[in-house]
Short mmCIF file of C-alpha atoms in Angstrom, two decimals:
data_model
loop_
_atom_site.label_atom_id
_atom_site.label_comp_id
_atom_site.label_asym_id
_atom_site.label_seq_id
_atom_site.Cartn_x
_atom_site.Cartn_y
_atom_site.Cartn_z
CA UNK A 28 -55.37 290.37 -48.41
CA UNK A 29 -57.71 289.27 -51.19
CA UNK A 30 -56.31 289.21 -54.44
CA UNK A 31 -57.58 291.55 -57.37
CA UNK A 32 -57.68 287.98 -59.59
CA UNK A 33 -60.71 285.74 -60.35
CA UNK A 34 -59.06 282.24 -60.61
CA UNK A 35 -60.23 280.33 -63.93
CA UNK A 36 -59.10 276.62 -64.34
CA UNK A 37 -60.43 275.72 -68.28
CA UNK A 38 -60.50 271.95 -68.25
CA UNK A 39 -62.41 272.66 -71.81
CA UNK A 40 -60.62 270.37 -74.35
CA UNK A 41 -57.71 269.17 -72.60
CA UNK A 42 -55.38 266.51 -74.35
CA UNK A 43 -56.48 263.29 -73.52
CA UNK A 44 -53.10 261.08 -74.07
CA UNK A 45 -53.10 259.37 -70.68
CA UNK A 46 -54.96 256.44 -72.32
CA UNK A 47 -56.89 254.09 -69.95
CA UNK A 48 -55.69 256.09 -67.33
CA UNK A 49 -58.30 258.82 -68.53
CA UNK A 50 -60.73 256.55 -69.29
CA UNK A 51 -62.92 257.35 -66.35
CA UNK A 52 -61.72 260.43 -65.40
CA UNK A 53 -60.62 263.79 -66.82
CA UNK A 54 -56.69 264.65 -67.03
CA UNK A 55 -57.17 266.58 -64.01
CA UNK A 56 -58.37 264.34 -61.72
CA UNK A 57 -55.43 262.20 -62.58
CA UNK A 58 -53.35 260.87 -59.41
CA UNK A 59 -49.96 262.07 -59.17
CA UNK A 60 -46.91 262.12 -56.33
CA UNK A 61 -48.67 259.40 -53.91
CA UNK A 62 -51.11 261.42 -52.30
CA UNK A 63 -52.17 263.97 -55.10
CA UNK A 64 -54.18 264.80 -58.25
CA UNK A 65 -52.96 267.32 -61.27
CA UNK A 66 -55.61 269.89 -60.15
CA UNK A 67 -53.96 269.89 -56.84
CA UNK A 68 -51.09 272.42 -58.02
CA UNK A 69 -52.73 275.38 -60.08
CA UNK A 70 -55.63 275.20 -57.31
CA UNK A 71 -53.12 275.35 -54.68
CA UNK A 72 -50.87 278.09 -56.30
CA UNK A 73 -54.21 280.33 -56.55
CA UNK A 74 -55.40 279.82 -52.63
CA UNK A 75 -51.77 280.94 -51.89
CA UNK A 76 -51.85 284.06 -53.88
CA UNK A 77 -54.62 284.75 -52.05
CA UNK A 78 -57.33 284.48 -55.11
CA UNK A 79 -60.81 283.72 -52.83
CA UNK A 80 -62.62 282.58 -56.12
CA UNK A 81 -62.07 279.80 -58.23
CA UNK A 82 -64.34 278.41 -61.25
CA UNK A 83 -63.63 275.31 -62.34
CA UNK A 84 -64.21 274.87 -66.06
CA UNK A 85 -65.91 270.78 -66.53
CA UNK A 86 -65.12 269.15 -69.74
CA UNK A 87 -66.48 265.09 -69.20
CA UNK A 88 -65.52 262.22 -67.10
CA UNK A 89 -65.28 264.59 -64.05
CA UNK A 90 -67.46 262.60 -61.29
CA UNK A 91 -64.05 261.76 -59.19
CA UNK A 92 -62.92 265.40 -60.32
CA UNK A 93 -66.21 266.69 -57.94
CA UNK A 94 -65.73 263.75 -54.99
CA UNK A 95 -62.59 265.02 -55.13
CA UNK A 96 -63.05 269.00 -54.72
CA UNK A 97 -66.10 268.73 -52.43
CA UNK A 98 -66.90 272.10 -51.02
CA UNK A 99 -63.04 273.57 -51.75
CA UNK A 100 -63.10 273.19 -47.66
CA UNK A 101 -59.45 271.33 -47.90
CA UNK A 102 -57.93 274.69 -50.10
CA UNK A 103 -59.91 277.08 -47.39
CA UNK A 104 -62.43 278.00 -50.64
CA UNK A 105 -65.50 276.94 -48.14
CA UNK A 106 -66.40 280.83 -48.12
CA UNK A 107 -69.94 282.01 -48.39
CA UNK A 108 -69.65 284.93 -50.92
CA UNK A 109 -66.62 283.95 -52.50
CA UNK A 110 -64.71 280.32 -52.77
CA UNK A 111 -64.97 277.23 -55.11
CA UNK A 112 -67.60 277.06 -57.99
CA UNK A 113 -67.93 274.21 -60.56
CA UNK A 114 -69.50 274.98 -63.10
CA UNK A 115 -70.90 271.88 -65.86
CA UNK A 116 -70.27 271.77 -69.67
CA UNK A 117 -72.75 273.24 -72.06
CA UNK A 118 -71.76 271.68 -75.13
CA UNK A 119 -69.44 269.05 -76.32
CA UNK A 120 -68.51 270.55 -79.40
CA UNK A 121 -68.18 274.40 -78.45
CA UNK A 122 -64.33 275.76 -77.48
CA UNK A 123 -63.80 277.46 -74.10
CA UNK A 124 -64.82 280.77 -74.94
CA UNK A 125 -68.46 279.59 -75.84
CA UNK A 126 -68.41 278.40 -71.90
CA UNK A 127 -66.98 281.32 -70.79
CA UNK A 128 -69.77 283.20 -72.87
CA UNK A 129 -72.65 281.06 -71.28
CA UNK A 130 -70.72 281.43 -67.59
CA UNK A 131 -70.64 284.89 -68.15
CA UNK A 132 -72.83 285.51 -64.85
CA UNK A 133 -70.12 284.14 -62.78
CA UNK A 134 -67.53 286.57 -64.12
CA UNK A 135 -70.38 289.73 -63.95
CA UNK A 136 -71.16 288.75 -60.06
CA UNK A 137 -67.40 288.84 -59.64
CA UNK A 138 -65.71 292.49 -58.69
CA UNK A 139 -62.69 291.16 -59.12
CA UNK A 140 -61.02 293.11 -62.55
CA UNK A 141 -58.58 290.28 -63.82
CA UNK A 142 -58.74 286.85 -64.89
CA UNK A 143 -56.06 283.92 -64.53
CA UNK A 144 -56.73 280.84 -66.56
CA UNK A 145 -54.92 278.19 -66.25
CA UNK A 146 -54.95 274.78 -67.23
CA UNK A 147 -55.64 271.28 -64.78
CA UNK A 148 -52.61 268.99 -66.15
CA UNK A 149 -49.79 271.30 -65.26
CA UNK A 150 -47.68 270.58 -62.36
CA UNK A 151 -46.14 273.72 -60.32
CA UNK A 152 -46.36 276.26 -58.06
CA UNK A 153 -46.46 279.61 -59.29
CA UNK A 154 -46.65 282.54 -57.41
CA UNK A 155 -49.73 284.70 -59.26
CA UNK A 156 -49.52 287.58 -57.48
CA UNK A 157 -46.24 287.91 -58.97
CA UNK A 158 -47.23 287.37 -62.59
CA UNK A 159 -50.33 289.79 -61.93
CA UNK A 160 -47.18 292.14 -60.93
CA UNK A 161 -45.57 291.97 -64.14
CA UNK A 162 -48.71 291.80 -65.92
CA UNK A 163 -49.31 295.67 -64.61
CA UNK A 164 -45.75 296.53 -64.62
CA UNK A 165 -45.83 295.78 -68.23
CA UNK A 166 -49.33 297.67 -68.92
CA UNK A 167 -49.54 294.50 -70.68
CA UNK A 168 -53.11 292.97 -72.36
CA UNK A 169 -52.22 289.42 -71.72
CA UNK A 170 -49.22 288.14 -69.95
CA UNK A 171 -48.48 284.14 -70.55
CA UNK A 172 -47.06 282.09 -68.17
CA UNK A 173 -44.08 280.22 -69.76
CA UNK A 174 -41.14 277.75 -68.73
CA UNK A 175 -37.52 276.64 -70.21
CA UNK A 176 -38.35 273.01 -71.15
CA UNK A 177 -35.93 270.79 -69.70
CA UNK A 178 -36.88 267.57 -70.86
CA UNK A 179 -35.70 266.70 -74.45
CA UNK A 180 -39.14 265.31 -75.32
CA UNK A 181 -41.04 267.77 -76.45
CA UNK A 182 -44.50 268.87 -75.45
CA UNK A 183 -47.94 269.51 -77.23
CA UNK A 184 -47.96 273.02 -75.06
CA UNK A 185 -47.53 275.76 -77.66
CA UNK A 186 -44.63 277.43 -78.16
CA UNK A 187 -43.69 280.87 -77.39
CA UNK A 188 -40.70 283.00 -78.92
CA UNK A 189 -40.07 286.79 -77.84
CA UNK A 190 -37.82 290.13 -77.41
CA UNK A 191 -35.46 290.93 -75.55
CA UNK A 192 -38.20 293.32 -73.58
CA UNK A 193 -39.90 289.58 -72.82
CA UNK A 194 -42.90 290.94 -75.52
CA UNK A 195 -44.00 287.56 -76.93
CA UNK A 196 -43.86 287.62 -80.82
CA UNK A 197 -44.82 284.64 -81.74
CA UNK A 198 -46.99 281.99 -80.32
CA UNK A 199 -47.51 279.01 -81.74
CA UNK A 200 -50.34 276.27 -81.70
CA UNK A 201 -50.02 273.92 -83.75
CA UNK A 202 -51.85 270.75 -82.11
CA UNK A 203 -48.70 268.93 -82.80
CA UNK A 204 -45.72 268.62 -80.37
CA UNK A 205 -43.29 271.64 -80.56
CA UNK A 206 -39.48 271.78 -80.04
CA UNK A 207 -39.26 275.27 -78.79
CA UNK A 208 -36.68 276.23 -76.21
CA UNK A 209 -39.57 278.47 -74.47
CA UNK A 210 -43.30 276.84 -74.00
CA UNK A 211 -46.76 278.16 -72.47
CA UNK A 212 -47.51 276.99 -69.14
CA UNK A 213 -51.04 277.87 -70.40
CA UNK A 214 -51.65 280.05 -67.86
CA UNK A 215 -53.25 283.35 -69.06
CA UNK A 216 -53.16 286.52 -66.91
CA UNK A 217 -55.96 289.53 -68.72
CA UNK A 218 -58.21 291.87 -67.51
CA UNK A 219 -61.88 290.43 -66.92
CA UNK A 220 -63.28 293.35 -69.69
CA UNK A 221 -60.99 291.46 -72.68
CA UNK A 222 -61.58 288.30 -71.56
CA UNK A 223 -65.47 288.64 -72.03
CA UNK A 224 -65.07 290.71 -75.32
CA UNK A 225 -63.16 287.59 -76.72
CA UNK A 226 -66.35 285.25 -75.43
CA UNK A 227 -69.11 287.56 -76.72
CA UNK A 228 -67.54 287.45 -79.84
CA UNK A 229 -67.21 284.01 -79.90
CA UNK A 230 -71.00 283.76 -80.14
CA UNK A 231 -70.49 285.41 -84.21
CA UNK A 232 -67.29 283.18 -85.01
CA UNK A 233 -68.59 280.03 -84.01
CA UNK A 234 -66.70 277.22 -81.98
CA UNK A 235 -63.83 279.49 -80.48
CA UNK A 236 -60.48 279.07 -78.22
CA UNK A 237 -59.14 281.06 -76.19
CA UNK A 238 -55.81 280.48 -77.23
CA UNK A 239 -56.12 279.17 -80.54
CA UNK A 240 -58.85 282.04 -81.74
CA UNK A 241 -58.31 284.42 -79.07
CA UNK A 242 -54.28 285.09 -77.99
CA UNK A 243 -52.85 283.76 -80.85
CA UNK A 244 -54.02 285.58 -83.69
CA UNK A 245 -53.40 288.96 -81.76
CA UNK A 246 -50.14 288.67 -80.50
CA UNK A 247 -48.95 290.96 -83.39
CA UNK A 248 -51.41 293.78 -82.19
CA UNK A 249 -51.72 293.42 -78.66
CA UNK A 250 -49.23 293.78 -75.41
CA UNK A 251 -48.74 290.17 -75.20
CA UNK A 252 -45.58 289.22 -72.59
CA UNK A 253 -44.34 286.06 -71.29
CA UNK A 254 -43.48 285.41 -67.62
CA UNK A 255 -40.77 283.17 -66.97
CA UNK A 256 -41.41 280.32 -64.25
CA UNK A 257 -37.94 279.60 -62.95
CA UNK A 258 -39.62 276.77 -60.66
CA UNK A 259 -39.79 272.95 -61.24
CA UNK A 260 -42.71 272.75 -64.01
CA UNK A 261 -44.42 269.17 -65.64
CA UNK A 262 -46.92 269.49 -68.46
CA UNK A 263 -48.64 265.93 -68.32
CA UNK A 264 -49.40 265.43 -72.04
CA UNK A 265 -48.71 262.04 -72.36
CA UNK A 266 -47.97 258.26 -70.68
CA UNK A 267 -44.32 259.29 -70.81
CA UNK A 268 -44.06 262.65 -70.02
CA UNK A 269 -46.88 261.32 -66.45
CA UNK A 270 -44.20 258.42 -65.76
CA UNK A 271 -41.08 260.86 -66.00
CA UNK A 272 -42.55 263.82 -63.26
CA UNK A 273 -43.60 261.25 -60.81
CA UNK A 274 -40.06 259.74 -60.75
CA UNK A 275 -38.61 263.39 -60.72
CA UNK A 276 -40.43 263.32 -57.29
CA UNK A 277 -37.76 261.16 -56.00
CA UNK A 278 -34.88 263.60 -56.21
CA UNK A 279 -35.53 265.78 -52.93
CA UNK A 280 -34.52 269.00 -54.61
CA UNK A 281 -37.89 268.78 -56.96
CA UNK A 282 -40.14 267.56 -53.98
CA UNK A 283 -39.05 270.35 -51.93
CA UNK A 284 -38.82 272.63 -54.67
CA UNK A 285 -42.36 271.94 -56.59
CA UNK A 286 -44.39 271.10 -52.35
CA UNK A 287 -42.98 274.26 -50.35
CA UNK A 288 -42.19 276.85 -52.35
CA UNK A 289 -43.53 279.49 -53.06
CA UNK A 290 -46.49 277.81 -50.71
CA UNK A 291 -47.53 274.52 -49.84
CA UNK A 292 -49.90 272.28 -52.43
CA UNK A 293 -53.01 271.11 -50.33
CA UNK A 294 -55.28 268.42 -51.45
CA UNK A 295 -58.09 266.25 -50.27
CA UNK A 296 -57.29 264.98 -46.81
CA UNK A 297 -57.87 261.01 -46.02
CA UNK A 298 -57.52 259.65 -42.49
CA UNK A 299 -55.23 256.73 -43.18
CA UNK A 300 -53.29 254.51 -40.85
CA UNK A 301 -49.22 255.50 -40.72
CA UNK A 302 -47.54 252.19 -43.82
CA UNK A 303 -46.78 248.97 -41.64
CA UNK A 304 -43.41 247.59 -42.69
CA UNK A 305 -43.31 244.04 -41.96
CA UNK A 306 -40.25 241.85 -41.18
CA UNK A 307 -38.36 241.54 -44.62
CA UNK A 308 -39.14 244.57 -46.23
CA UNK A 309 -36.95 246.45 -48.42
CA UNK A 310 -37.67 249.95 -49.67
CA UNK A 311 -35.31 252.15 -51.61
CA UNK A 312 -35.50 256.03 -53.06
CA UNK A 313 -39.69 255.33 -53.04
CA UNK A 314 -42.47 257.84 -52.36
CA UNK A 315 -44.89 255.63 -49.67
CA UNK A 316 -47.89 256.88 -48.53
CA UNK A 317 -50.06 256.37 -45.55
CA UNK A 318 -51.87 253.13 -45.57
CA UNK A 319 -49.45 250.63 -46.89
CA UNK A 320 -48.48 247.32 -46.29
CA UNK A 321 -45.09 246.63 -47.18
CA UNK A 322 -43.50 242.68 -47.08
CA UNK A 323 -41.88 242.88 -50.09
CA UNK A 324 -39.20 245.05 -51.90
CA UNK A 325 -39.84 248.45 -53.18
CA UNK A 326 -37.28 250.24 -55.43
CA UNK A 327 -37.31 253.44 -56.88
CA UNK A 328 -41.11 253.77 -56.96
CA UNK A 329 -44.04 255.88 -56.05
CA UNK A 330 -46.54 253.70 -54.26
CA UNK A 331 -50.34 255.34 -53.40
CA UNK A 332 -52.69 254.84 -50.29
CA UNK A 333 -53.60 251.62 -48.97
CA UNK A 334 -50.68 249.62 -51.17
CA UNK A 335 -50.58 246.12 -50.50
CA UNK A 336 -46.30 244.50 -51.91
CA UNK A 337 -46.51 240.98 -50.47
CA UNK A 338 -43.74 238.55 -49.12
CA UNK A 339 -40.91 238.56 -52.13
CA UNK A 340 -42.57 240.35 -54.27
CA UNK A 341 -40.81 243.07 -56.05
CA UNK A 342 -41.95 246.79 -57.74
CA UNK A 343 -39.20 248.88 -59.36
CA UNK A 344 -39.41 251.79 -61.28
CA UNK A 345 -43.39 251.82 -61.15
CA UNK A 346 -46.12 254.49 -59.92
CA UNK A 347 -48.73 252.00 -57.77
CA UNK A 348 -52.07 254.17 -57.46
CA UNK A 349 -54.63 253.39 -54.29
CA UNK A 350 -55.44 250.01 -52.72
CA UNK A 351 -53.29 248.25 -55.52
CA UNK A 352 -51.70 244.83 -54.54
CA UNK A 353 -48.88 243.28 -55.50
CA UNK A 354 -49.20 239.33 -54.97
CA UNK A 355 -46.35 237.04 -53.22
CA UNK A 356 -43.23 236.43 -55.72
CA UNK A 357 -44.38 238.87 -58.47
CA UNK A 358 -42.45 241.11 -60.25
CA UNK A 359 -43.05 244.79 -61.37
CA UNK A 360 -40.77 246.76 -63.10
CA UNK A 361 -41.80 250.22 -65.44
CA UNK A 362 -45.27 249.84 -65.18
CA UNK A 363 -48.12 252.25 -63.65
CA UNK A 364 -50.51 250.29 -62.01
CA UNK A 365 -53.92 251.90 -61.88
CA UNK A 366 -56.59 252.65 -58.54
CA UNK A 367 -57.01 248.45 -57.20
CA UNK A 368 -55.50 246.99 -59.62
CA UNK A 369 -53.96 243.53 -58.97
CA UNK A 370 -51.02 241.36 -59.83
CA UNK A 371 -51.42 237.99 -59.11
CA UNK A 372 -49.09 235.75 -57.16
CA UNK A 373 -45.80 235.14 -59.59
CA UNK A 374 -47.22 237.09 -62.18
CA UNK A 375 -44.19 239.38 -63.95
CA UNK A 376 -45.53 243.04 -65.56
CA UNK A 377 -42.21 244.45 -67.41
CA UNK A 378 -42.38 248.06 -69.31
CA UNK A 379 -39.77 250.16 -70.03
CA UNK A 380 -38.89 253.58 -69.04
CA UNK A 381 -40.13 254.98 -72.74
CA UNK A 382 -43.24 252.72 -72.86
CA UNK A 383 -44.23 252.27 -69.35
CA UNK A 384 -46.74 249.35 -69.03
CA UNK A 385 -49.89 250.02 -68.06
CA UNK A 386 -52.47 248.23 -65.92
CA UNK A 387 -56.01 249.34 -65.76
CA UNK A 388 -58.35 250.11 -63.09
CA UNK A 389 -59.37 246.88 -60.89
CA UNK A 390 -57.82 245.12 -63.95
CA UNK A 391 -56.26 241.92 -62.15
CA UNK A 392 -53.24 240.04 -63.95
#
């Protein structure tokens, strides 16, 4: 059954704290678990709620973020009235809402009556037909998607506080990382109507948020209530906070957790050859996907497609993204390796846990 939801994801000012890693691409397009990118799990989430239309949101950098999508054919969104539409910036200095103003033909066309906008850096699998639930059970005007933070880092994601009725009294965007106990998974359930209100107007108020101009100021007058996500959740706001959700990917409780349930996460499908481990390989606790060629030792690490760990070589603790190579005798330990980037023969690249190192695309060492 189709869903009564238009599925928004705003890639419109993300935080760009990935360094070189966003360099050439937007935070969205950003590998994660092996096989995936951080689009991969809102977009998913959506199909399996059954929401048949999706607008993507384009901020800049997003040429792998398209070669990536394609037609929406690999999340079913292939659909000739409904489905997958990408839609380009207008200007670099406007907020969302100015986009959502100039877009506003996509949301008119739609007959669809609510709107859920979500973010492209957040990784989990939320169930939307649930929050749209509690979003009418509530008669609420916005509901916000929101998550115990687990991790003693904190976030950038802005911080929510409410009732005991789960009526959200304050939240809180400061731009600056927040310490509350409760944080927005910035995913936004409203009715289609407000939503394009809070866009016309921004055409009078000048460069305008959604959150930051929109939701924020009006949580005192309107039905604002947050919806607790009990599931695994990563914001991906920084080199640290990237590092620590791919390694939580290792404990088979997340990956069953944050992959199956409530629905599987789909993503672009590559015909790759099953990982060849040769005589004298080692791997331990590592995420390996197809396409690898393993001679070496591989500890406690999350290697991507087409992999090459030579004879003695040795990656711990590291995220290797595609066609990377490890040469004969070297050493990698905390580091995140970018798409075909190389260490050379003996070579030794050391991080740490808190300051991963990092090693650009095709960069060779």
């Amino acid at each position: 059954m189709s869903s009564p939801l238009i599925g928004v994801i705003n890639l419109i000012g993300e935080p760009d704290a990935l360094g070189p890693i966003t360099s050439s691409r937007c935070l969205a397009s950003v590998p994660f678990g092996a096989r995936y990118r951080l689009i991969d799990f809102v977009l998913s989430g959506m199909v399996n709620s059954g929401i048949s239309k999706v607008a993507v949101f384009t901020d800049a950098n997003y040429r792998s973020l398209l070669d990536h999508l394609g037609s929406g054919r690999h999340w079913n969104l292939h659909l000739r009235e409904s489905g997958l539409f990408v839609l380009p910036p207008v200007s670099p200095k406007s907020g969302d809402l100015y986009h959502f103003n100039h877009h506003c033909d996509f949301f008119l066309r739609s007959k669809e009556p609510f709107v859920a906008v979500t973010r492209g850096h957040v990784v989990c699998n939320v169930d939307f037909a649930a929050v749209l639930a509690f979003h009418e059970e509530k008669n609420a005007d916005i509901t916000i998607v929101c998550t115990k933070r687990r991790d003693p880092r904190p976030y950038t994601a802005p911080a929510v506080e409410t009732d005991e009725t789960s009526r959200v009294v304050s939240l809180t965007v400061s731009g600056g990382q927040s310490d509350s106990r409760l944080v927005s998974m910035e995913i936004y359930v409203l009715r289609k109507s407000l939503l394009l209100e809070l866009a016309r107007a921004s055409q009078e108020a000048g460069p305008a948020r959604l959150v930051h101009d929109g939701i924020a100021p009006m949580v005192g007058e309107w039905k604002v209530y947050a919806y607790r996500h009990n599931g695994y959740t990563g914001i991906i706001d920084s080199i640290e906070h990237y590092f620590l959700h791919n390694m939580d990917l290792l404990e088979p409780d997340v990956w069953n957790e944050l992959f199956f349930h409530p629905g599987p996460i789909f993503t672009k499908i590559k015909d790759e050859p099953p990982t060849r481990f040769q005589a004298g390989a080692e791997v331990s606790r590592s995420l390996i996907a197809n396409g690898c060629v393993i001679e070496g030792t591989v500890e406690n690490s999350i290697l991507f497609r087409g992999v090459r760990v030579h004879k003695k070589a040795v990656v711990r603790n590291s995220i290797v993204m595609q066609n990377g190579e490890i040469g004969e005798s070297a050493v990698v330990d905390c580091a995140i390796l970018d798409k075909e980037a190389k260490v050379q023969q003996g070579r030794h690249v050391c991080g740490t846990e808190r300051r991963p190192l990092i090693v650009g695309k095709r960069q060779i060492i």
